[in-house]
Short mmCIF file of C-alpha atoms in Angstrom, two decimals:
data_model
loop_
_atom_site.label_atom_id
_atom_site.label_comp_id
_atom_site.label_asym_id
_atom_site.label_seq_id
_atom_site.Cartn_x
_atom_site.Cartn_y
_atom_site.Cartn_z
CA MET A 1 113.56 74.43 68.60
CA HIS A 2 115.87 76.49 70.71
CA ALA A 3 116.60 74.59 73.85
CA ALA A 4 115.35 77.38 76.04
CA GLU A 5 112.32 77.84 74.23
CA GLU A 6 111.44 73.65 74.80
CA ASN A 7 111.98 74.24 78.52
CA ARG A 8 109.49 76.80 78.92
CA HIS A 9 106.24 76.34 80.19
CA GLU A 10 103.88 78.73 79.42
CA LEU A 11 99.98 79.32 81.19
CA ASP A 12 97.53 77.74 79.06
CA SER A 13 94.25 80.51 78.92
CA VAL A 14 92.03 77.91 80.34
CA SER A 15 94.46 77.72 83.48
CA VAL A 16 94.66 81.71 83.88
CA LEU A 17 91.23 81.61 83.41
CA ASN A 18 90.64 78.69 86.11
CA ALA A 19 93.35 80.79 88.58
CA LYS A 20 90.73 83.67 88.16
CA ARG A 21 88.27 82.53 88.77
CA THR A 22 89.46 80.60 92.27
CA LEU A 23 90.33 83.77 93.40
CA LEU A 24 86.99 85.52 92.64
CA GLN A 25 85.60 82.28 94.64
CA LEU A 26 87.73 82.98 97.60
CA LEU A 27 87.57 86.87 97.51
CA GLY A 28 83.82 86.31 97.34
CA ARG A 29 84.05 84.45 100.87
CA ALA A 30 86.29 87.21 102.27
CA GLY A 31 83.15 89.08 102.05
CA VAL A 32 84.56 91.01 98.73
CA SER A 33 81.75 91.70 95.78
CA ALA A 34 82.30 90.60 92.65
CA ASP A 35 82.79 93.80 91.01
CA ASP A 36 85.44 94.62 93.55
CA ALA A 37 87.05 91.63 93.12
CA GLU A 38 87.19 92.19 89.34
CA GLY A 39 88.38 95.55 89.66
CA LEU A 40 91.36 94.28 91.75
CA ILE A 41 92.22 91.98 89.43
CA ALA A 42 92.01 94.25 86.73
CA LEU A 43 93.97 96.29 88.11
CA VAL A 44 96.87 93.69 88.73
CA GLU A 45 96.58 92.46 84.84
CA ALA A 46 96.84 96.04 83.58
CA GLY A 47 100.08 96.69 86.17
CA ALA A 48 101.40 93.15 84.82
CA LEU A 49 101.31 94.68 81.22
CA ALA A 50 102.94 98.05 82.40
CA GLY A 51 105.73 96.45 84.43
CA ALA A 52 105.69 94.03 81.32
CA CYS A 53 106.54 96.95 78.95
CA GLU A 54 109.04 98.61 80.98
CA GLU A 55 110.98 95.49 81.12
CA VAL A 56 111.19 94.88 77.94
CA GLY A 57 111.95 98.24 76.90
CA ALA A 58 114.82 98.23 78.99
CA LEU A 59 116.32 95.24 77.38
CA GLY A 60 115.38 96.19 74.03
CA GLY A 61 118.15 99.22 74.51
CA SER A 62 120.26 97.12 74.69
CA VAL A 63 121.88 95.43 71.26
CA PRO A 64 123.44 91.77 71.76
CA GLY A 65 126.57 91.72 70.45
CA ASP A 66 128.71 93.41 67.34
CA LYS A 67 126.92 92.43 64.69
CA GLY A 68 126.95 96.02 62.73
CA GLU A 69 124.85 99.27 62.32
CA PRO A 70 121.50 97.48 60.27
CA TYR A 71 121.44 94.62 62.87
CA GLU A 72 121.40 97.13 65.67
CA SER A 73 119.18 99.35 64.07
CA GLY A 74 116.76 97.02 62.95
CA TRP A 75 116.45 95.51 66.78
CA LEU A 76 116.21 98.58 68.11
CA ASP A 77 112.76 99.13 65.48
CA GLY A 78 111.74 95.81 66.34
CA ALA A 79 112.35 96.42 70.47
CA ARG A 80 110.17 100.03 69.87
CA ALA A 81 107.69 98.14 68.17
CA VAL A 82 106.76 95.50 70.68
CA THR A 83 107.12 98.45 73.66
CA ASP A 84 104.61 100.62 71.93
CA GLU A 85 102.11 97.83 71.32
CA LEU A 86 102.87 96.65 74.61
CA GLY A 87 102.10 99.76 76.34
CA GLY A 88 98.93 100.30 74.47
CA ILE A 89 97.56 97.21 75.63
CA ALA A 90 98.39 98.06 79.20
CA GLU A 91 96.87 101.50 78.56
CA ARG A 92 93.32 100.10 76.96
CA ALA A 93 93.41 97.75 80.15
CA LEU A 94 93.59 99.99 82.68
CA ARG A 95 91.26 102.35 81.11
CA GLN A 96 88.57 99.85 80.66
CA THR A 97 89.18 99.37 84.77
CA VAL A 98 89.05 102.57 85.87
CA ASP A 99 86.91 104.69 83.30
CA PRO A 100 85.24 102.29 81.20
CA ASP A 101 82.60 104.67 80.10
CA GLY A 102 85.63 106.76 78.48
CA PRO A 103 88.18 109.77 79.33
CA SER A 104 85.73 112.77 78.83
CA ALA A 105 83.27 110.99 81.20
CA ALA A 106 86.22 110.65 83.82
CA SER A 107 87.16 113.79 83.29
CA ALA A 108 83.90 115.84 83.61
CA ALA A 109 83.31 114.81 87.12
CA ARG A 110 84.93 112.89 89.91
CA PRO A 111 82.38 109.81 90.54
CA PRO A 112 81.33 108.74 94.49
CA VAL A 113 84.44 106.99 96.49
CA GLY A 114 84.14 102.99 96.20
CA ARG A 115 84.30 100.78 98.73
CA MET A 116 87.13 99.11 97.75
CA GLU A 117 89.04 102.08 96.43
CA VAL A 118 88.77 102.96 100.28
CA GLU A 119 90.38 99.85 101.14
CA GLN A 120 93.18 100.62 98.84
CA ALA A 121 93.90 103.73 100.53
CA LYS A 122 93.76 102.24 103.89
CA ALA A 123 96.52 99.41 102.85
CA ALA A 124 98.80 102.39 101.31
CA VAL A 125 98.88 104.72 103.91
CA THR A 126 99.53 102.42 107.13
CA PRO A 127 102.58 101.01 106.42
CA LEU A 128 103.77 104.22 105.27
CA TYR A 129 102.56 105.67 108.47
CA LEU A 130 104.51 103.49 110.46
CA THR A 131 107.88 104.56 109.01
CA PHE A 132 107.29 107.70 110.93
CA THR A 133 105.56 107.40 114.35
CA ALA A 134 103.78 104.64 116.03
CA VAL A 135 100.60 103.33 116.66
CA SER A 136 98.98 105.51 118.79
CA ASP A 137 96.41 105.24 121.31
CA LEU A 138 94.94 108.87 120.39
CA ASP A 139 94.04 107.61 116.97
CA PRO A 140 90.47 109.31 116.32
CA GLU A 141 89.51 106.61 114.77
CA VAL A 142 88.05 107.79 111.35
CA SER A 143 90.05 106.68 108.69
CA GLU A 144 86.66 105.76 106.47
CA GLU A 145 85.29 109.17 106.54
CA VAL A 146 88.94 110.72 106.18
CA LEU A 147 90.20 108.62 103.36
CA ARG A 148 87.09 108.98 100.95
CA ALA A 149 87.18 113.10 101.49
CA VAL A 150 90.73 112.42 100.43
CA LEU A 151 89.99 110.17 97.24
CA ALA A 152 86.77 112.63 96.31
CA THR A 153 89.21 114.90 95.33
CA MET A 154 91.06 112.71 92.85
CA THR A 155 89.46 111.03 89.40
CA PRO A 156 89.32 106.83 89.47
CA ARG A 157 92.74 107.04 87.88
CA GLN A 158 94.28 108.91 89.80
CA ARG A 159 92.70 106.88 92.68
CA ALA A 160 94.23 103.53 90.79
CA GLY A 161 97.58 105.01 91.31
CA TYR A 162 97.22 106.79 94.97
CA ALA A 163 99.39 104.36 96.26
CA GLY A 164 102.45 105.67 94.23
CA ARG A 165 102.01 108.86 94.77
CA LEU A 166 101.42 108.50 98.46
CA ALA A 167 105.23 106.69 98.33
CA GLU A 168 106.29 109.19 96.20
CA PHE A 169 105.41 111.64 98.30
CA ALA A 170 106.68 110.26 101.41
CA ALA A 171 110.20 109.89 99.83
CA ALA A 172 110.22 113.28 98.48
CA HIS A 173 109.39 114.70 101.65
CA ARG A 174 111.32 111.87 104.15
CA ALA A 175 112.99 114.61 106.47
CA ARG A 176 110.21 117.00 106.80
CA LEU A 177 107.73 114.09 107.98
CA GLU A 178 110.48 112.73 110.19
CA ARG A 179 110.90 116.41 111.90
CA LEU A 180 106.58 116.39 111.77
CA TYR A 181 105.94 113.60 113.68
CA VAL A 182 108.66 113.61 116.27
CA GLU A 183 107.72 117.45 117.33
CA TYR A 184 103.89 116.80 116.82
CA GLY A 185 103.15 113.13 116.74
CA PRO A 186 102.22 110.40 119.47
CA ALA A 187 105.50 110.54 121.43
CA SER A 188 105.72 114.44 121.16
CA ALA A 189 104.68 116.87 123.91
CA THR A 190 101.71 117.93 121.97
CA ALA A 191 100.46 114.79 122.05
CA ILE A 192 96.85 115.18 123.60
CA HIS A 193 96.80 118.96 122.33
CA GLY A 194 93.54 118.39 120.03
CA ARG A 195 94.33 120.48 117.40
CA TYR A 196 96.91 117.74 116.19
CA SER A 197 94.65 114.70 116.72
CA LEU A 198 95.05 113.55 112.92
CA LEU A 199 98.52 113.12 113.18
CA HIS A 200 97.86 110.32 115.82
CA SER A 201 95.72 108.46 112.47
CA ALA A 202 97.26 106.96 109.78
CA THR A 203 95.19 109.03 107.58
CA SER A 204 97.36 112.18 108.32
CA ILE A 205 99.69 111.07 105.49
CA ALA A 206 96.90 111.26 103.28
CA VAL A 207 95.74 114.51 104.07
CA LEU A 208 99.35 115.82 104.34
CA GLU A 209 99.93 114.73 100.94
CA ARG A 210 96.36 116.52 99.71
CA LEU A 211 97.69 119.95 101.46
CA ALA A 212 100.91 120.03 100.02
CA THR A 213 99.36 120.40 96.40
CA PRO A 214 96.88 122.22 94.13
CA ALA A 215 94.22 119.63 95.38
CA ALA A 216 94.29 121.61 99.10
CA THR A 217 91.17 123.17 98.09
CA ALA A 218 89.08 120.44 96.82
CA LEU A 219 90.36 118.82 99.60
CA ARG A 220 88.35 121.19 101.94
CA GLU A 221 85.56 121.68 100.02
CA GLU A 222 85.17 117.42 100.67
CA TRP A 223 86.40 117.89 104.05
CA ASP A 224 83.35 120.27 104.44
CA ALA A 225 80.72 117.99 102.79
CA ALA A 226 81.81 115.53 104.96
CA GLU A 227 81.27 117.45 108.18
CA LEU A 228 84.80 116.29 109.54
CA PRO A 229 86.38 118.66 112.39
CA PRO A 230 88.04 121.40 110.76
CA ALA A 231 90.94 121.42 113.41
CA TRP A 232 92.01 118.24 112.45
CA LEU A 233 92.63 119.90 108.86
CA ASP A 234 94.23 122.96 110.03
CA GLY A 235 96.19 121.12 112.85
CA PRO A 236 98.36 118.69 110.01
CA MET A 237 98.87 122.22 108.00
CA ARG A 238 100.07 123.91 111.07
CA ALA A 239 102.43 121.80 111.80
CA TRP A 240 103.66 120.72 108.11
CA ASP A 241 104.58 124.97 107.86
CA ALA A 242 106.16 125.11 111.31
CA VAL A 243 108.58 122.12 110.19
CA GLY A 244 109.41 123.08 106.77
#
């Protein structure tokens, strides 16, 4: 046996299951339902598999040493087979988590937004918002209602990856968002103008991301259905266009 293999300590299935049960119990004591906790753990597991697939793919592309073309070809073929299989496992794990009834069912209609999906969105928008501006005393505190309207425009798979989408949006439009919050945010001269009330809420990042995509029409429909003030939607859009 290779020395590196002798020193490798792998978790056995019983210990992994015990860790999962422990986490479920702790989350249950914190008031998280078993279904929500299972869903979060499953997303983490699917993400870990996807991360491992990416890492193996990067390592597999570098053939060690100079051992000739047959060795190099065999190495690359083997690495490709491993990453393909690992990627398939990750995809199946994600599919089982976000659309257990099958992709056709998930794409046919957007199911109601779950509590844990709202909590995940909250955890994503708050730190992003605070990179552009500070906490505002004028926050209308309607984060759940707004985020439910935003998430209702997405499929379960899109909701699962929404934090990443928000991060990409913020990175791609950083300069524009910085200008927007300087000119219309909590410390601006327009701070007390009701039209821009939503810019005092962390959820404004989520709203702006939806308004900047083809999902804007769907968001307006969900907004009206939730009976949210139209000005809260029109204000951020006016500000976004003004600083563009």
